[in-house]
């Protein structure tokens, strides 16, 4: 073969391989885009999703969205339903106390503009999520803690209440008899109520609220009031909220991670799975003994959820349907 033909043939072959390779990766990308578009077509706005089985909370948020209310109002009012429900022992009034009998609440909220507010170690006020919103809207700060948060709440018209119930008193008594400090989250039962909504304008907001780990050490704060860990909203990309053992979420800045993974092109389901993998694949991770779950939504209204253990679920209100959806989980794939 003459040198000129060899170069020509080699060049053609090389182009062929390169083209095939490019075509392969392009087709993979196209395949992904197609499934994202199919999901997008399926997604209908507005919508609201929440951690765990909380149909009353999502119904309240949906009512706000149906009246053309903002996603911010929807998530606040949705979370308030659970905070006021004394049968829900993981948020607001009736939330489980710390080991010294104090009920201390953590909450945060984030709007479409990336503004956020949060309260930590708040006592004697049921609606921590609303105090967090006031911090966002009426102070130059992001986070208020403890006595300062309580005084700010009272100055803004919130009433002080005893958050204890017969149930929490009895639970503390029986825990004190055992007197064992086991900071391991109950795998089956829920803790944080996290809520994400997209309103009729297509704008996203999120909120979360919790009384934290039952019988925690005095002063302990989890992920829920920490922007980026318990909650993150980026109105151009999507939003994520976490539930479960807050320490593990904080160590991986979980909600921010999920949103950043969506920004890089992952679907919400893929992003939640990747964030859970980060936790379980840490050296010496004790993940068999704790639960973490994420729910996420992207700008198109496609949702995802994933947890370490079975039993986690998401409530979704969309297209006039309020349903509880069991989440897929890590231990199923790994067993
Ligand atoms: N995820 C709630 C907490 O750990 O406090």
mmCIF file of C-alpha atoms and ligand atoms in Angstrom:
data_model
loop_
_atom_site.group_PDB
_atom_site.id
_atom_site.type_symbol
_atom_site.label_atom_id
_atom_site.label_comp_id
_atom_site.label_asym_id
_atom_site.label_seq_id
_atom_site.Cartn_x
_atom_site.Cartn_y
_atom_site.Cartn_z
ATOM 1 C CA UNK A 1 0.000 0.000 0.000
ATOM 2 C CA UNK A 2 1.271 3.384 -0.978
ATOM 3 C CA UNK A 3 2.008 5.656 1.928
ATOM 4 C CA UNK A 4 -0.652 8.138 0.797
ATOM 5 C CA UNK A 5 -3.337 5.401 0.632
ATOM 6 C CA UNK A 6 -2.195 3.926 3.964
ATOM 7 C CA UNK A 7 -2.563 7.301 5.624
ATOM 8 C CA UNK A 8 -5.919 7.801 3.904
ATOM 9 C CA UNK A 9 -7.205 4.316 4.906
ATOM 10 C CA UNK A 10 -5.862 4.637 8.422
ATOM 11 C CA UNK A 11 -7.486 8.020 8.719
ATOM 12 C CA UNK A 12 -10.822 6.635 7.517
ATOM 13 C CA UNK A 13 -10.593 3.693 9.929
ATOM 14 C CA UNK A 14 -9.689 6.028 12.786
ATOM 15 C CA UNK A 15 -12.545 8.317 11.931
ATOM 16 C CA UNK A 16 -14.792 5.241 11.783
ATOM 17 C CA UNK A 17 -13.781 4.100 15.281
ATOM 18 C CA UNK A 18 -14.005 7.585 16.643
ATOM 19 C CA UNK A 19 -17.378 8.031 15.027
ATOM 20 C CA UNK A 20 -18.624 4.684 16.348
ATOM 21 C CA UNK A 21 -17.370 5.569 19.813
ATOM 22 C CA UNK A 22 -18.960 8.990 19.598
ATOM 23 C CA UNK A 23 -22.143 7.487 18.249
ATOM 24 C CA UNK A 24 -22.228 5.020 21.129
ATOM 25 C CA UNK A 25 -21.791 7.626 23.810
ATOM 26 C CA UNK A 26 -24.105 10.007 21.960
ATOM 27 C CA UNK A 27 -26.759 7.334 21.758
ATOM 28 C CA UNK A 28 -26.382 6.687 25.479
ATOM 29 C CA UNK A 29 -26.844 10.377 26.117
ATOM 30 C CA UNK A 30 -29.801 10.479 23.728
ATOM 31 C CA UNK A 31 -31.332 7.486 25.486
ATOM 32 C CA UNK A 32 -30.999 9.304 28.811
ATOM 33 C CA UNK A 33 -32.461 12.472 27.376
ATOM 34 C CA UNK A 34 -35.364 10.527 25.909
ATOM 35 C CA UNK A 35 -36.211 8.903 29.224
ATOM 36 C CA UNK A 36 -35.901 12.287 30.949
ATOM 37 C CA UNK A 37 -38.291 13.797 28.388
ATOM 38 C CA UNK A 38 -40.714 10.927 28.834
ATOM 39 C CA UNK A 39 -40.583 11.512 32.565
ATOM 40 C CA UNK A 40 -40.968 15.222 31.970
ATOM 41 C CA UNK A 41 -44.058 14.646 29.878
ATOM 42 C CA UNK A 42 -45.410 12.478 32.650
ATOM 43 C CA UNK A 43 -44.704 15.133 35.262
ATOM 44 C CA UNK A 44 -47.517 17.556 35.753
ATOM 45 C CA UNK A 45 -47.346 20.736 37.787
ATOM 46 C CA UNK A 46 -48.055 21.813 40.427
ATOM 47 C CA UNK A 47 -46.937 19.076 42.751
ATOM 48 C CA UNK A 48 -45.926 18.482 46.323
ATOM 49 C CA UNK A 49 -43.916 15.643 47.836
ATOM 50 C CA UNK A 50 -43.134 14.891 51.463
ATOM 51 C CA UNK A 51 -41.109 12.397 53.435
ATOM 52 C CA UNK A 52 -43.125 9.521 54.958
ATOM 53 C CA UNK A 53 -46.851 8.921 54.947
ATOM 54 C CA UNK A 54 -48.324 12.351 55.644
ATOM 55 C CA UNK A 55 -51.431 12.714 53.432
ATOM 56 C CA UNK A 56 -52.952 15.467 55.584
ATOM 57 C CA UNK A 57 -49.827 17.574 55.203
ATOM 58 C CA UNK A 58 -49.611 17.139 51.428
ATOM 59 C CA UNK A 59 -53.370 17.776 51.134
ATOM 60 C CA UNK A 60 -52.918 21.121 52.890
ATOM 61 C CA UNK A 61 -50.013 22.045 50.632
ATOM 62 C CA UNK A 62 -52.003 20.988 47.567
ATOM 63 C CA UNK A 63 -54.918 23.196 48.645
ATOM 64 C CA UNK A 64 -52.516 26.165 48.716
ATOM 65 C CA UNK A 65 -51.091 25.282 45.293
ATOM 66 C CA UNK A 66 -54.558 24.821 43.783
ATOM 67 C CA UNK A 67 -55.453 28.331 44.887
ATOM 68 C CA UNK A 68 -52.389 29.560 42.957
ATOM 69 C CA UNK A 69 -50.502 30.024 46.226
ATOM 70 C CA UNK A 70 -46.725 29.957 46.212
ATOM 71 C CA UNK A 71 -44.656 26.829 46.752
ATOM 72 C CA UNK A 72 -43.257 28.598 49.824
ATOM 73 C CA UNK A 73 -46.698 29.000 51.420
ATOM 74 C CA UNK A 74 -47.526 25.418 50.451
ATOM 75 C CA UNK A 75 -44.513 23.828 52.161
ATOM 76 C CA UNK A 76 -44.859 25.972 55.270
ATOM 77 C CA UNK A 77 -48.558 25.225 55.701
ATOM 78 C CA UNK A 78 -48.057 21.558 54.886
ATOM 79 C CA UNK A 79 -45.357 21.164 57.538
ATOM 80 C CA UNK A 80 -47.513 23.043 60.059
ATOM 81 C CA UNK A 81 -50.132 20.288 59.832
ATOM 82 C CA UNK A 82 -47.659 17.737 61.183
ATOM 83 C CA UNK A 83 -46.216 20.140 63.760
ATOM 84 C CA UNK A 84 -49.687 20.596 65.251
ATOM 85 C CA UNK A 85 -50.531 16.878 65.221
ATOM 86 C CA UNK A 86 -49.747 15.531 68.692
ATOM 87 C CA UNK A 87 -49.910 11.949 67.414
ATOM 88 C CA UNK A 88 -46.820 12.654 65.307
ATOM 89 C CA UNK A 89 -44.036 12.160 67.827
ATOM 90 C CA UNK A 90 -41.202 13.395 65.645
ATOM 91 C CA UNK A 91 -42.130 17.024 64.992
ATOM 92 C CA UNK A 92 -43.596 20.031 66.770
ATOM 93 C CA UNK A 93 -46.021 19.592 69.660
ATOM 94 C CA UNK A 94 -45.801 16.041 70.979
ATOM 95 C CA UNK A 95 -42.316 15.540 69.533
ATOM 96 C CA UNK A 96 -40.027 13.260 71.538
ATOM 97 C CA UNK A 97 -37.867 14.979 74.176
ATOM 98 C CA UNK A 98 -34.146 14.851 74.738
ATOM 99 C CA UNK A 99 -32.769 12.709 77.575
ATOM 100 C CA UNK A 100 -33.416 15.548 80.038
ATOM 101 C CA UNK A 101 -37.063 15.856 79.054
ATOM 102 C CA UNK A 102 -36.779 18.982 76.899
ATOM 103 C CA UNK A 103 -38.490 19.088 73.534
ATOM 104 C CA UNK A 104 -36.194 21.014 71.228
ATOM 105 C CA UNK A 105 -37.147 21.637 67.623
ATOM 106 C CA UNK A 106 -35.078 22.159 64.481
ATOM 107 C CA UNK A 107 -36.502 23.437 61.193
ATOM 108 C CA UNK A 108 -35.583 25.265 58.029
ATOM 109 C CA UNK A 109 -37.154 26.664 54.891
ATOM 110 C CA UNK A 110 -35.786 27.767 51.525
ATOM 111 C CA UNK A 111 -37.447 29.724 48.724
ATOM 112 C CA UNK A 112 -37.103 30.000 44.946
ATOM 113 C CA UNK A 113 -34.604 32.853 45.254
ATOM 114 C CA UNK A 114 -32.191 30.790 47.324
ATOM 115 C CA UNK A 115 -33.071 32.644 50.534
ATOM 116 C CA UNK A 116 -33.301 30.527 53.626
ATOM 117 C CA UNK A 117 -34.073 30.626 57.323
ATOM 118 C CA UNK A 118 -33.610 28.152 60.107
ATOM 119 C CA UNK A 119 -34.088 27.590 63.823
ATOM 120 C CA UNK A 120 -32.223 25.173 66.052
ATOM 121 C CA UNK A 121 -32.899 24.042 69.608
ATOM 122 C CA UNK A 122 -36.171 25.971 69.668
ATOM 123 C CA UNK A 123 -38.336 25.303 72.737
ATOM 124 C CA UNK A 124 -41.968 26.019 73.658
ATOM 125 C CA UNK A 125 -43.115 26.990 70.154
ATOM 126 C CA UNK A 126 -45.081 24.512 68.028
ATOM 127 C CA UNK A 127 -44.524 25.936 64.551
ATOM 128 C CA UNK A 128 -40.755 25.891 64.187
ATOM 129 C CA UNK A 129 -41.072 26.019 60.388
ATOM 130 C CA UNK A 130 -42.913 29.342 60.585
ATOM 131 C CA UNK A 131 -40.293 30.795 62.901
ATOM 132 C CA UNK A 132 -37.667 29.683 60.351
ATOM 133 C CA UNK A 133 -39.605 31.548 57.655
ATOM 134 C CA UNK A 134 -39.682 34.679 59.823
ATOM 135 C CA UNK A 135 -35.912 34.404 60.285
ATOM 136 C CA UNK A 136 -35.568 34.272 56.490
ATOM 137 C CA UNK A 137 -37.905 37.168 55.810
ATOM 138 C CA UNK A 138 -37.415 39.492 58.766
ATOM 139 C CA UNK A 139 -33.787 39.227 59.826
ATOM 140 C CA UNK A 140 -30.448 39.642 58.050
ATOM 141 C CA UNK A 141 -29.526 36.165 59.353
ATOM 142 C CA UNK A 142 -30.045 32.576 58.281
ATOM 143 C CA UNK A 143 -30.133 30.761 61.617
ATOM 144 C CA UNK A 144 -31.290 31.518 65.144
ATOM 145 C CA UNK A 145 -30.705 29.127 68.033
ATOM 146 C CA UNK A 146 -32.095 28.343 71.468
ATOM 147 C CA UNK A 147 -33.254 31.173 73.698
ATOM 148 C CA UNK A 148 -32.626 33.760 70.985
ATOM 149 C CA UNK A 149 -34.847 31.854 68.566
ATOM 150 C CA UNK A 150 -37.569 31.560 71.206
ATOM 151 C CA UNK A 151 -37.431 35.263 72.091
ATOM 152 C CA UNK A 152 -37.518 36.162 68.403
ATOM 153 C CA UNK A 153 -40.573 33.935 67.947
ATOM 154 C CA UNK A 154 -42.426 35.487 70.874
ATOM 155 C CA UNK A 155 -41.531 38.991 69.658
ATOM 156 C CA UNK A 156 -43.083 38.025 66.331
ATOM 157 C CA UNK A 157 -46.381 36.915 67.808
ATOM 158 C CA UNK A 158 -45.819 33.194 68.376
ATOM 159 C CA UNK A 159 -47.387 31.816 71.547
ATOM 160 C CA UNK A 160 -45.355 29.864 74.065
ATOM 161 C CA UNK A 161 -46.825 26.420 74.699
ATOM 162 C CA UNK A 162 -46.005 23.306 76.638
ATOM 163 C CA UNK A 163 -45.066 20.857 73.872
ATOM 164 C CA UNK A 164 -45.183 17.821 76.178
ATOM 165 C CA UNK A 165 -48.038 15.363 75.919
ATOM 166 C CA UNK A 166 -48.982 12.341 78.039
ATOM 167 C CA UNK A 167 -47.354 10.221 75.382
ATOM 168 C CA UNK A 168 -43.987 12.026 75.475
ATOM 169 C CA UNK A 169 -43.987 12.038 79.298
ATOM 170 C CA UNK A 170 -44.571 8.288 79.409
ATOM 171 C CA UNK A 171 -42.004 7.627 76.685
ATOM 172 C CA UNK A 172 -39.365 9.548 78.631
ATOM 173 C CA UNK A 173 -40.193 7.720 81.850
ATOM 174 C CA UNK A 174 -39.811 4.318 80.248
ATOM 175 C CA UNK A 175 -36.625 5.397 78.483
ATOM 176 C CA UNK A 176 -35.162 6.621 81.799
ATOM 177 C CA UNK A 177 -35.870 3.223 83.363
ATOM 178 C CA UNK A 178 -33.759 1.644 80.616
ATOM 179 C CA UNK A 179 -31.404 4.622 80.855
ATOM 180 C CA UNK A 180 -29.499 3.469 77.824
ATOM 181 C CA UNK A 181 -28.302 6.087 75.413
ATOM 182 C CA UNK A 182 -28.600 4.569 71.976
ATOM 183 C CA UNK A 183 -28.431 7.276 69.379
ATOM 184 C CA UNK A 184 -29.658 5.008 66.623
ATOM 185 C CA UNK A 185 -32.581 6.110 64.546
ATOM 186 C CA UNK A 186 -35.585 3.834 64.456
ATOM 187 C CA UNK A 187 -35.473 2.258 61.035
ATOM 188 C CA UNK A 188 -39.205 1.787 60.584
ATOM 189 C CA UNK A 189 -40.587 4.977 62.043
ATOM 190 C CA UNK A 190 -40.302 8.390 60.574
ATOM 191 C CA UNK A 191 -38.583 11.407 61.978
ATOM 192 C CA UNK A 192 -38.192 14.550 59.902
ATOM 193 C CA UNK A 193 -41.074 15.867 57.879
ATOM 194 C CA UNK A 194 -39.544 17.326 54.741
ATOM 195 C CA UNK A 195 -41.621 18.830 51.984
ATOM 196 C CA UNK A 196 -40.856 20.089 48.470
ATOM 197 C CA UNK A 197 -43.322 21.822 46.167
ATOM 198 C CA UNK A 198 -43.483 23.321 42.693
ATOM 199 C CA UNK A 199 -46.221 25.894 42.197
ATOM 200 C CA UNK A 200 -48.190 26.839 39.095
ATOM 201 C CA UNK A 201 -45.441 29.322 38.132
ATOM 202 C CA UNK A 202 -42.959 26.456 38.125
ATOM 203 C CA UNK A 203 -41.122 27.815 41.172
ATOM 204 C CA UNK A 204 -39.704 25.472 43.808
ATOM 205 C CA UNK A 205 -39.521 25.793 47.604
ATOM 206 C CA UNK A 206 -38.808 23.374 50.416
ATOM 207 C CA UNK A 207 -39.052 23.040 54.190
ATOM 208 C CA UNK A 208 -38.305 20.552 56.914
ATOM 209 C CA UNK A 209 -39.115 20.290 60.594
ATOM 210 C CA UNK A 210 -38.253 17.846 63.381
ATOM 211 C CA UNK A 211 -37.903 17.311 67.112
ATOM 212 C CA UNK A 212 -34.743 15.394 66.238
ATOM 213 C CA UNK A 213 -33.494 12.155 67.584
ATOM 214 C CA UNK A 214 -35.610 10.908 70.520
ATOM 215 C CA UNK A 215 -33.719 11.089 73.850
ATOM 216 C CA UNK A 216 -30.770 12.827 72.207
ATOM 217 C CA UNK A 217 -28.042 14.436 74.275
ATOM 218 C CA UNK A 218 -28.938 17.924 75.466
ATOM 219 C CA UNK A 219 -27.873 20.394 72.821
ATOM 220 C CA UNK A 220 -27.725 17.893 69.990
ATOM 221 C CA UNK A 221 -28.725 19.291 66.591
ATOM 222 C CA UNK A 222 -29.173 17.159 63.485
ATOM 223 C CA UNK A 223 -29.289 17.863 59.761
ATOM 224 C CA UNK A 224 -32.768 19.337 59.527
ATOM 225 C CA UNK A 225 -31.972 22.993 60.245
ATOM 226 C CA UNK A 226 -28.713 22.922 58.278
ATOM 227 C CA UNK A 227 -29.139 24.290 54.776
ATOM 228 C CA UNK A 228 -27.456 21.960 52.281
ATOM 229 C CA UNK A 229 -27.687 18.962 54.622
ATOM 230 C CA UNK A 230 -31.351 18.596 55.598
ATOM 231 C CA UNK A 231 -32.666 20.676 52.703
ATOM 232 C CA UNK A 232 -31.507 22.395 49.554
ATOM 233 C CA UNK A 233 -33.426 24.208 46.838
ATOM 234 C CA UNK A 234 -32.070 25.531 43.564
ATOM 235 C CA UNK A 235 -34.903 26.924 41.494
ATOM 236 C CA UNK A 236 -33.012 26.302 38.239
ATOM 237 C CA UNK A 237 -32.297 22.666 38.997
ATOM 238 C CA UNK A 238 -34.502 21.114 41.695
ATOM 239 C CA UNK A 239 -34.635 20.396 45.398
ATOM 240 C CA UNK A 240 -33.950 17.685 47.935
ATOM 241 C CA UNK A 241 -34.840 17.021 51.562
ATOM 242 C CA UNK A 242 -33.495 14.377 53.937
ATOM 243 C CA UNK A 243 -34.787 12.263 56.783
ATOM 244 C CA UNK A 244 -33.088 9.798 59.084
ATOM 245 C CA UNK A 245 -29.946 9.967 61.164
ATOM 246 C CA UNK A 246 -28.903 13.582 60.763
ATOM 247 C CA UNK A 247 -25.245 13.043 61.636
ATOM 248 C CA UNK A 248 -24.792 10.905 58.520
ATOM 249 C CA UNK A 249 -26.563 13.426 56.305
ATOM 250 C CA UNK A 250 -24.414 16.270 57.638
ATOM 251 C CA UNK A 251 -21.197 14.327 56.992
ATOM 252 C CA UNK A 252 -22.032 14.102 53.289
ATOM 253 C CA UNK A 253 -23.914 17.431 52.927
ATOM 254 C CA UNK A 254 -26.635 15.221 51.497
ATOM 255 C CA UNK A 255 -29.305 17.521 50.084
ATOM 256 C CA UNK A 256 -26.825 19.843 48.375
ATOM 257 C CA UNK A 257 -25.112 16.774 46.940
ATOM 258 C CA UNK A 258 -28.371 15.490 45.434
ATOM 259 C CA UNK A 259 -29.147 18.862 43.834
ATOM 260 C CA UNK A 260 -25.621 19.175 42.440
ATOM 261 C CA UNK A 261 -25.875 15.667 40.972
ATOM 262 C CA UNK A 262 -29.115 16.699 39.273
ATOM 263 C CA UNK A 263 -27.367 19.798 37.939
ATOM 264 C CA UNK A 264 -24.810 17.465 36.359
ATOM 265 C CA UNK A 265 -27.613 15.646 34.518
ATOM 266 C CA UNK A 266 -28.744 12.908 36.867
ATOM 267 C CA UNK A 267 -32.437 12.245 37.308
ATOM 268 C CA UNK A 268 -33.735 12.752 40.874
ATOM 269 C CA UNK A 269 -33.871 8.984 41.459
ATOM 270 C CA UNK A 270 -30.260 8.525 40.306
ATOM 271 C CA UNK A 271 -29.118 11.473 42.411
ATOM 272 C CA UNK A 272 -30.806 10.148 45.581
ATOM 273 C CA UNK A 273 -29.245 6.722 44.998
ATOM 274 C CA UNK A 274 -25.786 8.204 44.541
ATOM 275 C CA UNK A 275 -26.126 10.229 47.749
ATOM 276 C CA UNK A 276 -27.121 7.102 49.717
ATOM 277 C CA UNK A 277 -24.181 5.234 48.199
ATOM 278 C CA UNK A 278 -21.859 7.963 49.474
ATOM 279 C CA UNK A 279 -23.080 7.253 53.011
ATOM 280 C CA UNK A 280 -22.976 3.467 52.929
ATOM 281 C CA UNK A 281 -19.621 3.325 51.175
ATOM 282 C CA UNK A 282 -17.815 5.423 53.759
ATOM 283 C CA UNK A 283 -15.067 3.526 55.586
ATOM 284 C CA UNK A 284 -16.511 1.863 58.698
ATOM 285 C CA UNK A 285 -20.047 2.940 57.865
ATOM 286 C CA UNK A 286 -22.477 1.398 60.359
ATOM 287 C CA UNK A 287 -25.340 1.823 57.882
ATOM 288 C CA UNK A 288 -27.074 -1.432 58.864
ATOM 289 C CA UNK A 289 -27.978 0.257 62.135
ATOM 290 C CA UNK A 290 -29.353 3.559 60.916
ATOM 291 C CA UNK A 291 -31.719 4.892 58.338
ATOM 292 C CA UNK A 292 -31.303 7.804 55.920
ATOM 293 C CA UNK A 293 -33.783 8.651 53.183
ATOM 294 C CA UNK A 294 -33.886 11.350 50.502
ATOM 295 C CA UNK A 295 -36.667 12.668 48.343
ATOM 296 C CA UNK A 296 -35.943 14.961 45.404
ATOM 297 C CA UNK A 297 -37.657 16.738 42.547
ATOM 298 C CA UNK A 298 -36.201 18.398 39.480
ATOM 299 C CA UNK A 299 -37.372 21.539 37.727
ATOM 300 C CA UNK A 300 -39.587 19.510 35.382
ATOM 301 C CA UNK A 301 -41.422 17.892 38.270
ATOM 302 C CA UNK A 302 -39.775 14.478 37.969
ATOM 303 C CA UNK A 303 -39.385 12.978 41.450
ATOM 304 C CA UNK A 304 -37.183 10.372 43.100
ATOM 305 C CA UNK A 305 -36.635 8.836 46.528
ATOM 306 C CA UNK A 306 -34.227 6.348 48.028
ATOM 307 C CA UNK A 307 -33.200 5.127 51.467
ATOM 308 C CA UNK A 308 -30.802 2.695 53.087
ATOM 309 C CA UNK A 309 -33.471 0.444 54.622
ATOM 310 C CA UNK A 310 -36.897 -0.741 53.611
ATOM 311 C CA UNK A 311 -39.883 1.087 55.085
ATOM 312 C CA UNK A 312 -39.216 4.600 53.841
ATOM 313 C CA UNK A 313 -41.924 6.207 51.760
ATOM 314 C CA UNK A 314 -42.827 9.473 50.106
ATOM 315 C CA UNK A 315 -46.240 11.095 49.881
ATOM 316 C CA UNK A 316 -46.906 12.726 46.511
ATOM 317 C CA UNK A 317 -49.829 14.952 45.578
ATOM 318 C CA UNK A 318 -49.956 15.472 41.839
ATOM 319 C CA UNK A 319 -52.720 15.507 39.219
ATOM 320 C CA UNK A 320 -55.382 15.443 41.944
ATOM 321 C CA UNK A 321 -53.981 12.264 43.436
ATOM 322 C CA UNK A 322 -52.612 12.117 46.982
ATOM 323 C CA UNK A 323 -50.667 8.881 47.305
ATOM 324 C CA UNK A 324 -48.055 7.238 49.443
ATOM 325 C CA UNK A 325 -45.245 5.725 47.400
ATOM 326 C CA UNK A 326 -42.868 3.153 48.899
ATOM 327 C CA UNK A 327 -39.271 4.067 48.144
ATOM 328 C CA UNK A 328 -36.677 1.756 46.733
ATOM 329 C CA UNK A 329 -33.809 1.067 49.115
ATOM 330 C CA UNK A 330 -30.140 0.209 49.193
ATOM 331 C CA UNK A 331 -30.197 -3.005 51.248
ATOM 332 C CA UNK A 332 -32.422 -4.658 48.641
ATOM 333 C CA UNK A 333 -29.794 -4.202 45.936
ATOM 334 C CA UNK A 334 -26.911 -5.228 48.162
ATOM 335 C CA UNK A 335 -28.397 -8.390 49.697
HETATM 336 N N1 LIG B 1 -33.093 14.000 60.633
HETATM 337 C C1 LIG B 1 -33.424 14.509 61.882
HETATM 338 C C2 LIG B 1 -32.342 14.495 62.854
HETATM 339 O O1 LIG B 1 -31.397 13.739 62.750
HETATM 340 O O2 LIG B 1 -32.410 15.265 63.786
#
